[in-house]
Coordinates of C-alpha atoms and ligand atoms in Angstrom, one line a residue:
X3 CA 9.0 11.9 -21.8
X4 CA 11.5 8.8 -22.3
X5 CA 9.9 5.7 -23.6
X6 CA 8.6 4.3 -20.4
X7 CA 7.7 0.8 -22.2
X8 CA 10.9 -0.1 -23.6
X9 CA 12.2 1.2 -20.2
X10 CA 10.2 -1.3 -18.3
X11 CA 10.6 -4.4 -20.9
X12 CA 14.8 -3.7 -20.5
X13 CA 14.1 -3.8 -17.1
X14 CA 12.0 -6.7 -17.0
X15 CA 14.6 -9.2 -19.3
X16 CA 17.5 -7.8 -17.5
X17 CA 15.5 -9.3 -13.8
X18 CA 13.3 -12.0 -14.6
X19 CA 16.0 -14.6 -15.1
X20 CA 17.6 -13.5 -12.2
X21 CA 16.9 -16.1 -9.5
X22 CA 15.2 -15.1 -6.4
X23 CA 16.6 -14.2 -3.2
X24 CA 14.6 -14.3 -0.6
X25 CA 11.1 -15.9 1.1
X26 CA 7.3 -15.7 -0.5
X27 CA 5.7 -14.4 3.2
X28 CA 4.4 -17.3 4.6
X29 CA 2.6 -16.3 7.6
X30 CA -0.7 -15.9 6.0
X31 CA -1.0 -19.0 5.4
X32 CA -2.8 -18.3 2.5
X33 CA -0.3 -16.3 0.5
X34 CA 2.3 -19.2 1.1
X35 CA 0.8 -20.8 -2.1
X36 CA 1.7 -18.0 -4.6
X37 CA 4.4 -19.1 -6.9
X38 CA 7.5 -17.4 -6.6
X39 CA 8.6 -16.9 -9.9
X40 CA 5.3 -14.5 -11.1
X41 CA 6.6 -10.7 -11.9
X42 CA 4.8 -8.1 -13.8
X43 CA 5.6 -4.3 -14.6
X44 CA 2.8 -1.6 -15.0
X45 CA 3.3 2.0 -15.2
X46 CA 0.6 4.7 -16.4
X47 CA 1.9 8.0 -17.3
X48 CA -0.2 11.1 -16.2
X49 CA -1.2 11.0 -20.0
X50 CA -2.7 8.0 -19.0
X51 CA -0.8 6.1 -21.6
X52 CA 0.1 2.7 -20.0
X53 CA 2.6 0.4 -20.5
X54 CA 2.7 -3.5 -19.2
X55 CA 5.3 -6.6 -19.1
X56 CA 5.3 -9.5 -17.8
X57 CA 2.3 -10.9 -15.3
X58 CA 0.9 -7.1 -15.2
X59 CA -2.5 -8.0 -15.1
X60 CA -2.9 -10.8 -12.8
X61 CA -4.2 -10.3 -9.4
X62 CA -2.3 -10.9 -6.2
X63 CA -3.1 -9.4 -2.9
X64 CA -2.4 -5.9 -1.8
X65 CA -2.0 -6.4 1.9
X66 CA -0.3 -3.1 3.2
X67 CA -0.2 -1.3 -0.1
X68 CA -4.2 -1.0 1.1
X69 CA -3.3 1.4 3.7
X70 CA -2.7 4.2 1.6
X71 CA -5.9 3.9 0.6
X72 CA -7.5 3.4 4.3
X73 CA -5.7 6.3 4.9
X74 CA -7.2 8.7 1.9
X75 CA -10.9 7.5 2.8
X76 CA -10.1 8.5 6.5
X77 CA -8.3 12.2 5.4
X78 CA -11.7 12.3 3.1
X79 CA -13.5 12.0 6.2
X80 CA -12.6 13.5 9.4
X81 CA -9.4 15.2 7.7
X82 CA -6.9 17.0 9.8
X83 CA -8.3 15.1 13.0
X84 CA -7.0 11.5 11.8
X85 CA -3.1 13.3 13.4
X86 CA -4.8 13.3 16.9
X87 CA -5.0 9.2 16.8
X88 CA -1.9 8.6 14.9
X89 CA 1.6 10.0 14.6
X90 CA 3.4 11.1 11.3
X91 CA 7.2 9.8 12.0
X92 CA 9.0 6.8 10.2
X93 CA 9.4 3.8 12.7
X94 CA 12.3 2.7 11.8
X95 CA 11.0 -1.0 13.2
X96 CA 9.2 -3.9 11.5
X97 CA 5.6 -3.8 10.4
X98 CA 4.0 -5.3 13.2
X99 CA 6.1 -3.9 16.0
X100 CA 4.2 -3.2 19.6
X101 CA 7.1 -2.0 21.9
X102 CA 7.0 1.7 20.7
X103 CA 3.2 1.7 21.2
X104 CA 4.0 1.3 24.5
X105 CA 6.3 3.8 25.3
X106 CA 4.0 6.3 23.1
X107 CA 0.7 5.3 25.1
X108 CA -0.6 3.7 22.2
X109 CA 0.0 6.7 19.6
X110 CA 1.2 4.6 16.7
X111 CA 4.1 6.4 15.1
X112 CA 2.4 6.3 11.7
X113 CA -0.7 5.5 9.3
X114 CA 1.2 3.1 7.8
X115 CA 2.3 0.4 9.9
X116 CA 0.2 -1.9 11.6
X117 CA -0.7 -0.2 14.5
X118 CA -1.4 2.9 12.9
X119 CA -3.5 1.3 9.8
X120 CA -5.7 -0.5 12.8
X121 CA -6.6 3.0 14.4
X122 CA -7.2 4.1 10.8
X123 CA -9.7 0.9 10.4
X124 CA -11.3 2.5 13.6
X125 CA -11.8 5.1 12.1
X126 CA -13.5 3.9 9.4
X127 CA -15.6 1.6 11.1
X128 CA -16.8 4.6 12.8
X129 CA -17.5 7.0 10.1
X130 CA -18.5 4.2 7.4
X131 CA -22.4 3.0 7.5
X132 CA -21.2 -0.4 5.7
X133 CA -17.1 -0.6 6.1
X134 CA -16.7 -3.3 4.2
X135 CA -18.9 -2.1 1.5
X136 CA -18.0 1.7 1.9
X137 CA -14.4 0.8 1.2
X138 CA -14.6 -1.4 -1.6
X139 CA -17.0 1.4 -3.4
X140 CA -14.0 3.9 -2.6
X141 CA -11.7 1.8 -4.2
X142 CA -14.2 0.8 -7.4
X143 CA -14.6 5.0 -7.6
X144 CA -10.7 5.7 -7.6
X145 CA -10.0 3.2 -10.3
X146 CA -13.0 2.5 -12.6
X147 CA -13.0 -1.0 -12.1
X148 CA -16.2 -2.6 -10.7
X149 CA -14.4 -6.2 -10.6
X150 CA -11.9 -5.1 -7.8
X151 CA -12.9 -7.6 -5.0
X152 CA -11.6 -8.7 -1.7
X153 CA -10.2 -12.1 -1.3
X154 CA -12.2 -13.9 1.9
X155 CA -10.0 -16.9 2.1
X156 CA -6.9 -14.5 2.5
X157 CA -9.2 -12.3 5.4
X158 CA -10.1 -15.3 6.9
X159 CA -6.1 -17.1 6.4
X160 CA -5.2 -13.9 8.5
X161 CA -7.8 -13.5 10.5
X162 CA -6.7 -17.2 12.4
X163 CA -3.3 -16.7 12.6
X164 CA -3.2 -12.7 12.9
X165 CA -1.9 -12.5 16.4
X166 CA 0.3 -9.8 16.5
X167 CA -2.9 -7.4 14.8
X168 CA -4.8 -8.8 17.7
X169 CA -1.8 -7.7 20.3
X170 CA -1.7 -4.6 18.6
X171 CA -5.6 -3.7 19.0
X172 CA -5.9 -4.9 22.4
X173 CA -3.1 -2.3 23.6
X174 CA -4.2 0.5 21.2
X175 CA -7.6 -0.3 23.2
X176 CA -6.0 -0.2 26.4
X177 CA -4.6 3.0 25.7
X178 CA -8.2 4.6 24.2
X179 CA -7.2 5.0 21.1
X180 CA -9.6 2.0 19.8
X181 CA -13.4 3.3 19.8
X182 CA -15.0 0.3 18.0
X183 CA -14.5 -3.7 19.4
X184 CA -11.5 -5.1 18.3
X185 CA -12.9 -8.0 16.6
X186 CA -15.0 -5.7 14.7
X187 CA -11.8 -3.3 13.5
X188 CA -9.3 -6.3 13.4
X189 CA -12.0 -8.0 10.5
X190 CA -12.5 -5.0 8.3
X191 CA -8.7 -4.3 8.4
X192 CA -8.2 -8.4 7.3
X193 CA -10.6 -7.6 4.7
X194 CA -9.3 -3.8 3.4
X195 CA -5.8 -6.3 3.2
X196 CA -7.6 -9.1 1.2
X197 CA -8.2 -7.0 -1.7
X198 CA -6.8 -9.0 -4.9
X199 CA -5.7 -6.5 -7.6
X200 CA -3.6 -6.3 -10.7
X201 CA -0.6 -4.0 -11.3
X202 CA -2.5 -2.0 -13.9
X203 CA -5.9 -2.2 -11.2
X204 CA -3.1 -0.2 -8.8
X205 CA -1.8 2.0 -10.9
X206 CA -5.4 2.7 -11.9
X207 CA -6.3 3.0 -8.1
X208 CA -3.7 5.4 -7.2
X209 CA -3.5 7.6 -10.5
X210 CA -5.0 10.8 -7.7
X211 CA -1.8 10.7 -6.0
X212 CA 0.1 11.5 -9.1
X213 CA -2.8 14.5 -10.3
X214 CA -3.5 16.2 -7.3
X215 CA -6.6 14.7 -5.7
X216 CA -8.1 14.0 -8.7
X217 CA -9.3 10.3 -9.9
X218 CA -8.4 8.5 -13.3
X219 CA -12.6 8.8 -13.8
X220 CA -11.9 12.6 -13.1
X221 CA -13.5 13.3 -10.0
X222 CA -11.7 15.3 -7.0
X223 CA -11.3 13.0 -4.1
X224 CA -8.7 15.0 -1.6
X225 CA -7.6 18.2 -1.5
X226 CA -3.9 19.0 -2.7
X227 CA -2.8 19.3 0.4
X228 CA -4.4 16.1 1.8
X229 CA -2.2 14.4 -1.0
X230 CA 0.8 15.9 -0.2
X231 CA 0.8 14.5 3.4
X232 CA 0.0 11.1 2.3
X233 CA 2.7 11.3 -0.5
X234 CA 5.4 12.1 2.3
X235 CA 4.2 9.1 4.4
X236 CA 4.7 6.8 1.8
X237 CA 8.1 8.4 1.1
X238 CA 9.0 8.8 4.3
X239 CA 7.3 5.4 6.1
X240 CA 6.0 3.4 2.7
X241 CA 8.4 0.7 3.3
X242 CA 8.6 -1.0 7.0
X243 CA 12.0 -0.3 8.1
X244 CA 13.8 0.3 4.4
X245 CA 12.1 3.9 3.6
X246 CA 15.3 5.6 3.8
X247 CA 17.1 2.8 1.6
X248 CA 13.9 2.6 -0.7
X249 CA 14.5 6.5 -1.1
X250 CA 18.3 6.3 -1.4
X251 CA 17.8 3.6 -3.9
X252 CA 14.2 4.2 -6.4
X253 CA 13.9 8.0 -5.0
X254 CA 10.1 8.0 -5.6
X255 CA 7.3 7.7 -2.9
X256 CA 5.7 4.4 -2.6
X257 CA 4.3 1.6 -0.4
X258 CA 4.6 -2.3 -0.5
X259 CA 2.9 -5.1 0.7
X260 CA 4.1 -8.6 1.9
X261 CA 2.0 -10.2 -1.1
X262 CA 4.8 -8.8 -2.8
X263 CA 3.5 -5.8 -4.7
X264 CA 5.0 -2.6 -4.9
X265 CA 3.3 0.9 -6.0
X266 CA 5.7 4.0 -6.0
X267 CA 4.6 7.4 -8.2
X268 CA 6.0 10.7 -9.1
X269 CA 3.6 13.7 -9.0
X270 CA 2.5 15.0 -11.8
X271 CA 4.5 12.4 -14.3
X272 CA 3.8 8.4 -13.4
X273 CA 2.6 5.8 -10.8
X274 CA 4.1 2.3 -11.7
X275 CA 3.4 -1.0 -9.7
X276 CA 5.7 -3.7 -9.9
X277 CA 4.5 -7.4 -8.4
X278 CA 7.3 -10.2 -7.7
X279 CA 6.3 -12.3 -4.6
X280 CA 10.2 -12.8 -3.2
X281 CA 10.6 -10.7 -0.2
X282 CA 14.1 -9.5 1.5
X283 CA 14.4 -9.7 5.0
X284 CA 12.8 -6.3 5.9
X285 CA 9.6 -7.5 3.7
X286 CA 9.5 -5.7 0.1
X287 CA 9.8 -8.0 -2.9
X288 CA 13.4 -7.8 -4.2
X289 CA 12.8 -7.5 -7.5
X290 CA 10.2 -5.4 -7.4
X291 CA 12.9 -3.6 -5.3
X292 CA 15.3 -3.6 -8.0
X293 CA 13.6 -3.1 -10.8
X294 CA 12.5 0.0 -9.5
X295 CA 16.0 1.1 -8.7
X296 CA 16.8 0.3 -12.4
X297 CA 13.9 2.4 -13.8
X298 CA 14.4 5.3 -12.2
X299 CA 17.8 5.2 -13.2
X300 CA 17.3 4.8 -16.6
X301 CA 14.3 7.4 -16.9
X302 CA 16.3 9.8 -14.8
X303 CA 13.1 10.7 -13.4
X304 CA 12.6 10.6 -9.5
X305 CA 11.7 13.2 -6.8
X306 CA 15.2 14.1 -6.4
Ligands
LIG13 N1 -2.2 -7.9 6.6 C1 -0.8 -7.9 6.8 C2 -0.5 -7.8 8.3 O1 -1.2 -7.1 9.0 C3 -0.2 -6.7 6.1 C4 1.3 -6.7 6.2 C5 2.0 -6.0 5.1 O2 1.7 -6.2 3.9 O3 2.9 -5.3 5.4 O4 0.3 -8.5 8.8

C-alpha cells in the first residue's frame, strides 16, 4: 500500500494556499456563515489505519452526502422494492431539477438527487417507527460514534427557504409516488441533511461500502450485492451533473454535498473524505475536487 498520509499532506500543502474559486452555497441560509478557507483530509484504509490533515475533524454539514445513507437504511428495509419508486440512471441535470419528473410521471431518475432522496425519505417515514430517531441510530451503528447529531438550525434554515424540495414533493405526490404528507417527508429529509459530521465521522460512517456490507463495529448491515448497486450510483450519479467528469477526473465512487464535503471509496482498499466549503458551478467543493484528482494520481489506485 503507498503511504496514504504523506499522500494526503503533499496533497494538502500543494492546495491549501491555493485561493478559492468559487461560492460557499448560500441558499441555506444557514451554511452561508461557514468560512471559506476551512479544508481537511481523512482517509481510513480497510486496515483501518487512518490518516488526517488539515481541519479533518471538525464538523460541517453533510447535506446530500446523507443520501447514501438514506438510501442503505431503505435497501435494508424493503430492498429490491425501493427500484419500483425510483429510477437508477444519472440525470445529467442539477440537484434540484423538476422538469424530468414530469416527463417520467414523477419516477425520479435516481436515489440520489432530490427528487429521488424525497421518495427515499417516504420510504423511511413509512417503515421507521421514530424517523428521525431510527436514522440517527443507523448512522451512530455504522460509525461507532454516539456524538453524531443533527444540526436543527440548518433543518430549520432549509426548511424556510426549501422551495424547490417542496415543489419537488408536491409533484412526486401528484404523481403517487408520495405515501406520507409532504410536510412530514420534506422535515425528516431537512433533518437526515442537517447531520453535522467530521471527515474522519464519514469515513467512519461509510467504512461498509468499502468491506462488503460490513460496519467499522463489524456488524453486517447490507448484503454484497445491496452495496454494489449503491456503489454504482454514487459512481455513476454521486455528483449532480459532474459524475462523468468526477469519474474521468478522481476515478473512484463518491458523493458530495453542497456543505462542501466530499466522500469517495475504493472497495476493498479506502474511503477518504475531503471538506473544503468552495463550490464550482455544478455544486462540489473545488478543492475537495482537486485534491481528490491529485490523490488518486499519486496513489495510482482508482477503480479503473
Ligand atoms: N438539503 C439540500 C437540498 O435539498 C441538499 C443539497 C445537496 O447537498 O446537494 O437542497
Amino acid at each position: 500500500m503507498p503511504d496514504f498520509q504523506k499522500i494526503i499532506s503533499q496533497v494538502y500543502q500543494g492546495l491549501e494556499p491555493m485561493p478559492n474559486t468559487g461560492k460557499v452555497a448560500n441558499y441555506i441560509p444557514e451554511l452561508a456563515h461557514v468560512p471559506p478557507q476551512k479544508f481537511g483530509i481523512h482517509l481510513l484504509e480497510m486496515n483501518k489505519r487512518a490518516h488526517s490533515v488539515g481541519d479533518a475533524q471538525e464538523l460541517f454539514s453533510i447535506q446530500s452526502i446523507s443520501k447514501v445513507l438514506s438510501l442503505a437504511m431503505a435497501m435494508a428495509a424493503i430492498d429490491e422494492k425501493v427500484w419500483e419508486r425510483v429510477d437508477v440512471e444519472p440525470s445529467g441535470d442539477p440537484f434540484n431539477h423538476l422538469s424530468l419528473l414530469e416527463q417520467e410521471n414523477g419516477i425520479p431518475r435516481n436515489p440520489l438527487i432530490n427528487a429521488g432522496a424525497i421518495v427515499i425519505a417516504d420510504i423511511l417515514v413509512s417503515e421507521l417507527k421514530k424517523p428521525k430517531e431510527d436514522f440517527l441510530e443507523f448512522v451512530h451503528q455504522l460509525s461507532g460514534d454516539n456524538n453524531i447529531a443533527y444540526d436543527e438550525a440548518v433543518a430549520s434554515s432549509e426548511k424556510s427557504t426549501g422551495f424547490k424540495n417542496f415543489a419537488a414533493a408536491n409533484l412526486l405526490k401528484s404523481y403517487g409516488n408520495l405515501k406520507n404528507d409532504v410536510e412530514e417527508v420534506l422535515d425528516f429529509y431537512f433533518y437526515q441533511c442537517s447531520l453535522s459530521m467530521s471527515c474522519a465521522q464519514l469515513c467512519d460512517t461509510f467504512y461498509l461500502f468499502i468491506n462488503r456490507g460490513v460496519c467499522k463495529q463489524g456488524t453486517q448491515h447490507l448484503s454484497l450485492n445491496q452495496i454494489k448497486r449503491i456503489n454504482a450510483l454514487m459512481l455513476t450519479c454521486g455528483f449532480y451533473d459532474e459524475a462523468g467528469e468526477f469519474a474521468f477526473e478522481v476515478g473512484l465512487p463518491g458523493k458530495s454535498g453542497v456543505g462542501g464535503g466530499i466522500v469517495a471509496l475504493l472497495p476493498e482498499h479506502f474511503c477518504i473524505t475531503t471538506w473544503s466549503p468552495v463550490l464550482n458551478p455544478k455544486g462540489n467543493s473545488t478543492k475537495g475536487m482537486a485534491a481528490l484528482e491529485r490523490i488518486t494520481t499519486l496513489s495510482g489506485l482508482s477503480i479503473f
